Tab-separated table of C-alpha atoms in Angstrom:
chain	number	residue	atom	x	y	z
A	1	GLY	CA	-128.225	-36.234	52.393
A	2	ASP	CA	-125.450	-34.155	53.621
A	3	SER	CA	-126.093	-30.270	53.789
A	4	VAL	CA	-124.324	-27.537	55.059
A	5	THR	CA	-126.269	-24.641	56.089
A	6	GLN	CA	-124.236	-20.972	56.156
A	7	MET	CA	-126.036	-17.519	57.563
A	8	GLU	CA	-126.858	-14.843	54.574
A	9	GLY	CA	-124.595	-12.034	54.125
A	10	PRO	CA	-123.131	-10.152	53.416
A	11	VAL	CA	-121.854	-9.438	56.705
A	12	THR	CA	-120.244	-5.729	56.686
A	13	LEU	CA	-118.022	-4.999	60.097
A	14	SER	CA	-115.606	-1.954	60.734
A	15	GLU	CA	-111.765	-2.948	61.011
A	16	GLU	CA	-110.933	-4.482	64.501
A	17	ALA	CA	-114.500	-5.916	64.760
A	18	PHE	CA	-115.372	-9.341	65.991
A	19	LEU	CA	-116.325	-11.472	63.019
A	20	THR	CA	-118.627	-15.003	63.730
A	21	ILE	CA	-120.197	-16.823	60.507
A	22	ASN	CA	-122.523	-19.006	61.581
A	23	CYS	CA	-122.363	-22.807	59.844
A	24	THR	CA	-124.422	-26.067	60.665
A	25	TYR	CA	-124.548	-29.213	58.783
A	26	THR	CA	-126.493	-32.348	58.054
A	27	ALA	CA	-124.504	-35.533	57.696
A	28	THR	CA	-124.130	-39.351	58.629
A	29	GLY	CA	-121.313	-40.842	59.545
A	30	TYR	CA	-118.550	-38.607	60.651
A	31	PRO	CA	-117.668	-35.857	58.409
A	32	SER	CA	-114.994	-33.891	58.350
A	33	LEU	CA	-115.108	-30.033	58.216
A	34	PHE	CA	-113.886	-27.270	56.457
A	35	TRP	CA	-113.760	-23.670	55.895
A	36	TYR	CA	-112.218	-22.213	52.617
A	37	VAL	CA	-111.758	-18.872	51.841
A	38	GLN	CA	-112.493	-17.376	48.319
A	39	TYR	CA	-110.955	-13.922	47.818
A	40	PRO	CA	-112.017	-11.372	44.710
A	41	GLY	CA	-111.297	-12.805	41.051
A	42	GLU	CA	-109.556	-16.666	42.792
A	43	GLY	CA	-110.174	-19.668	43.272
A	44	LEU	CA	-110.918	-21.437	46.972
A	45	GLN	CA	-108.104	-21.573	49.277
A	46	LEU	CA	-108.463	-23.549	52.137
A	47	LEU	CA	-108.640	-21.672	55.325
A	48	LEU	CA	-108.657	-24.534	57.975
A	49	LYS	CA	-110.381	-27.953	58.934
A	50	ALA	CA	-111.115	-29.931	61.864
A	51	THR	CA	-111.756	-33.846	61.426
A	52	LYS	CA	-113.341	-34.635	64.655
A	53	ALA	CA	-116.060	-33.478	67.553
A	54	ASP	CA	-114.217	-30.513	69.596
A	55	ASP	CA	-111.443	-30.270	66.993
A	56	LYS	CA	-110.336	-26.529	66.791
A	57	GLY	CA	-108.873	-25.409	63.483
A	58	SER	CA	-107.711	-22.085	62.763
A	59	ASN	CA	-105.223	-20.159	60.601
A	60	LYS	CA	-104.430	-16.421	60.401
A	61	GLY	CA	-106.286	-15.461	63.411
A	62	PHE	CA	-109.234	-17.403	62.335
A	63	GLU	CA	-110.807	-20.130	64.240
A	64	ALA	CA	-113.758	-22.667	64.603
A	65	THR	CA	-114.482	-26.102	66.580
A	66	TYR	CA	-116.116	-29.055	65.578
A	67	ARG	CA	-119.150	-29.029	68.035
A	68	LYS	CA	-121.067	-32.561	67.246
A	69	GLU	CA	-123.822	-32.228	70.059
A	70	THR	CA	-124.903	-29.115	68.649
A	71	THR	CA	-123.854	-30.194	64.628
A	72	SER	CA	-122.228	-27.000	63.953
A	73	PHE	CA	-118.434	-25.416	63.223
A	74	HIS	CA	-118.640	-21.251	63.134
A	75	LEU	CA	-116.036	-19.311	61.951
A	76	GLU	CA	-114.369	-16.342	64.335
A	77	LYS	CA	-112.062	-14.251	64.034
A	78	GLY	CA	-111.086	-11.664	66.906
A	79	SER	CA	-109.937	-8.351	65.060
A	80	VAL	CA	-111.051	-8.609	61.027
A	81	GLN	CA	-109.123	-6.196	58.699
A	82	VAL	CA	-109.891	-5.000	55.298
A	83	SER	CA	-107.898	-7.597	53.911
A	84	ASP	CA	-110.132	-10.810	55.359
A	85	SER	CA	-112.636	-9.512	52.953
A	86	ALA	CA	-113.631	-12.337	50.710
A	87	VAL	CA	-116.373	-14.752	50.222
A	88	TYR	CA	-116.662	-17.227	53.608
A	89	PHE	CA	-117.598	-21.430	52.460
A	90	CYS	CA	-118.269	-23.634	55.014
A	91	ALA	CA	-118.084	-27.348	53.791
A	92	LEU	CA	-117.909	-31.278	54.747
A	93	SER	CA	-116.266	-34.291	53.937
A	94	ARG	CA	-117.700	-37.288	54.240
A	95	ASP	CA	-115.878	-40.424	55.948
A	96	THR	CA	-117.427	-43.174	53.394
A	97	GLY	CA	-119.668	-42.841	50.028
A	98	ARG	CA	-119.111	-39.963	48.056
A	99	ARG	CA	-115.620	-38.253	48.356
A	100	ALA	CA	-116.691	-34.770	47.182
A	101	LEU	CA	-117.315	-31.814	49.678
A	102	THR	CA	-121.010	-30.582	50.419
A	103	PHE	CA	-120.636	-26.535	50.272
A	104	GLY	CA	-122.476	-23.915	52.590
A	105	SER	CA	-124.023	-21.265	50.091
A	106	GLY	CA	-121.263	-18.839	51.250
A	107	THR	CA	-120.909	-15.657	53.292
A	108	ARG	CA	-119.534	-12.351	52.176
A	109	LEU	CA	-117.748	-10.434	54.378
A	110	GLN	CA	-117.051	-6.674	54.064
A	111	VAL	CA	-114.725	-5.116	56.126
A	112	GLN	CA	-114.969	-1.309	56.093
A	113	PRO	CA	-111.448	0.907	57.115
B	1	ASP	CA	-97.541	-26.719	46.832
B	2	VAL	CA	-100.514	-28.054	44.818
B	3	LYS	CA	-100.625	-26.657	41.915
B	4	VAL	CA	-104.238	-26.640	40.006
B	5	THR	CA	-104.377	-24.588	36.320
B	6	GLN	CA	-107.224	-24.516	34.417
B	7	SER	CA	-106.982	-23.837	30.900
B	8	SER	CA	-108.964	-20.324	30.852
B	9	ARG	CA	-109.822	-17.338	33.132
B	10	TYR	CA	-112.823	-16.530	31.141
B	11	LEU	CA	-114.402	-17.830	28.055
B	12	VAL	CA	-117.017	-16.526	25.758
B	13	LYS	CA	-119.164	-19.328	23.545
B	14	ARG	CA	-122.133	-19.260	22.104
B	15	THR	CA	-125.338	-21.229	22.471
B	16	GLY	CA	-125.111	-24.679	20.787
B	17	GLU	CA	-121.530	-24.590	21.073
B	18	LYS	CA	-119.688	-27.182	22.045
B	19	VAL	CA	-117.199	-26.144	24.944
B	20	PHE	CA	-114.015	-27.960	26.878
B	21	LEU	CA	-112.944	-26.793	29.699
B	22	GLU	CA	-109.628	-28.387	31.040
B	23	CYS	CA	-107.880	-29.039	34.275
B	24	VAL	CA	-104.350	-30.096	35.400
B	25	GLN	CA	-102.958	-31.148	38.473
B	26	ASP	CA	-99.254	-31.839	39.670
B	27	MET	CA	-99.820	-33.405	43.088
B	28	ASP	CA	-100.962	-37.273	41.187
B	29	HIS	CA	-103.891	-36.947	43.260
B	30	GLU	CA	-106.372	-39.223	42.780
B	31	ASN	CA	-109.431	-37.219	42.741
B	32	MET	CA	-110.621	-34.630	40.839
B	33	PHE	CA	-113.943	-32.665	40.719
B	34	TRP	CA	-115.646	-30.010	38.470
B	35	TYR	CA	-118.105	-27.676	40.249
B	36	ARG	CA	-119.883	-25.223	39.089
B	37	GLN	CA	-120.123	-21.752	41.558
B	38	ASP	CA	-123.371	-19.598	41.497
B	39	PRO	CA	-124.552	-16.481	43.445
B	40	GLY	CA	-126.559	-17.651	46.419
B	41	LEU	CA	-126.163	-21.453	45.546
B	42	GLY	CA	-122.586	-22.103	46.645
B	43	LEU	CA	-120.263	-24.978	45.271
B	44	ARG	CA	-122.496	-27.598	43.507
B	45	LEU	CA	-120.542	-30.903	42.109
B	46	ILE	CA	-120.892	-31.447	38.434
B	47	TYR	CA	-118.491	-34.758	38.110
B	48	PHE	CA	-116.006	-36.201	39.720
B	49	SER	CA	-113.071	-38.526	39.170
B	50	TYR	CA	-111.434	-41.197	41.462
B	51	ASP	CA	-109.214	-42.752	38.573
B	52	VAL	CA	-108.073	-42.537	35.164
B	53	LYS	CA	-111.157	-43.352	33.034
B	54	MET	CA	-113.176	-43.217	35.804
B	55	LYS	CA	-116.055	-40.920	36.813
B	56	GLU	CA	-119.091	-40.018	38.807
B	57	LYS	CA	-122.102	-37.909	38.308
B	58	GLY	CA	-122.515	-35.583	40.986
B	59	ASP	CA	-125.103	-33.467	41.656
B	60	ILE	CA	-125.795	-31.638	38.534
B	61	PRO	CA	-124.275	-33.500	35.763
B	62	GLU	CA	-127.332	-32.680	32.658
B	63	GLY	CA	-125.703	-31.145	30.210
B	64	TYR	CA	-121.994	-32.274	30.980
B	65	SER	CA	-119.540	-35.002	30.626
B	66	VAL	CA	-116.386	-35.756	31.731
B	67	SER	CA	-113.531	-37.162	29.998
B	68	ARG	CA	-109.793	-38.139	32.117
B	69	GLU	CA	-107.603	-40.269	30.139
B	70	LYS	CA	-104.708	-39.542	32.444
B	71	LYS	CA	-104.211	-39.057	35.753
B	72	GLU	CA	-103.387	-35.012	35.719
B	73	ARG	CA	-105.750	-33.869	33.407
B	74	PHE	CA	-109.654	-33.987	34.049
B	75	SER	CA	-111.924	-31.707	31.278
B	76	LEU	CA	-115.507	-30.920	31.449
B	77	ILE	CA	-117.254	-31.067	28.338
B	78	LEU	CA	-120.281	-28.478	27.312
B	79	GLU	CA	-121.758	-30.679	24.670
B	80	SER	CA	-124.305	-27.775	23.516
B	81	ALA	CA	-123.659	-25.089	25.515
B	82	SER	CA	-127.020	-23.374	26.778
B	83	THR	CA	-127.292	-20.102	28.382
B	84	ASN	CA	-128.266	-21.638	31.983
B	85	GLN	CA	-124.754	-22.757	31.696
B	86	THR	CA	-122.907	-19.396	32.141
B	87	SER	CA	-121.685	-19.503	35.473
B	88	MET	CA	-118.102	-20.129	37.394
B	89	TYR	CA	-116.510	-23.178	37.122
B	90	LEU	CA	-114.304	-24.246	39.742
B	91	CYS	CA	-111.779	-27.618	38.988
B	92	ALA	CA	-110.510	-29.164	42.307
B	93	THR	CA	-108.100	-31.896	43.406
B	94	GLY	CA	-107.438	-33.695	46.679
B	95	THR	CA	-107.041	-37.459	48.325
B	96	SER	CA	-109.253	-39.439	49.803
B	97	TYR	CA	-111.569	-38.314	51.900
B	98	ASN	CA	-109.564	-35.186	52.588
B	99	GLU	CA	-109.352	-31.417	51.581
B	100	GLN	CA	-109.265	-30.438	48.343
B	101	PHE	CA	-107.507	-27.825	46.161
B	102	PHE	CA	-108.975	-25.480	43.869
B	103	GLY	CA	-107.713	-24.192	40.543
B	104	PRO	CA	-108.424	-20.314	39.879
B	105	GLY	CA	-111.887	-21.057	38.444
B	106	THR	CA	-113.099	-20.092	34.687
B	107	ARG	CA	-115.989	-18.078	33.980
B	108	LEU	CA	-117.637	-18.956	31.667
B	109	THR	CA	-120.488	-16.771	29.454
B	110	VAL	CA	-122.698	-18.486	26.707
B	111	LEU	CA	-124.645	-15.861	24.775
């Protein structure tokens, strides 16, 4: 079945550091890939998405590129801020069959001033 | 903006009680979902619905049921709450096979 694997956290960085959160997936067909973010006490918000190979999703300084050859969708940001502290979830949606998302286990990011 | 509301942010119930969690969306999306979120496990799908009165089991449906009588409303029911159902419950809505929009979550504690 489908699965998403994320690097374990927490990831602790100083403000303005470079961020990478790794995400790899297993799925049949051509899934769409997503990064969601959950701030403390809130529900999940879509951060960015990519729907086909080599697409790059970007939002709020975050980027991720859909790499079909390595089945990866790593999240990057060049300079993190304290306000980026949150839990980040990688997810996929298949193009056929079940319409629900398959999520990774989440990675907590803590940014220190 | 899509708005997804959940009936309670925090809920405390006793073992054996029947619990109703309600979710309402205002964007006319055909698909609605219930997930539970537990530390280290991410989000796991309990049930989903792609139309009124239609429902499909997700990955962990045991101990839960759902109801969708109107397009905008999707209810999750715990027939007899147990302590292992203490969790964060998240409702989501969406179209086709695209992104989903989440409510703020209900943190349920079963004593």
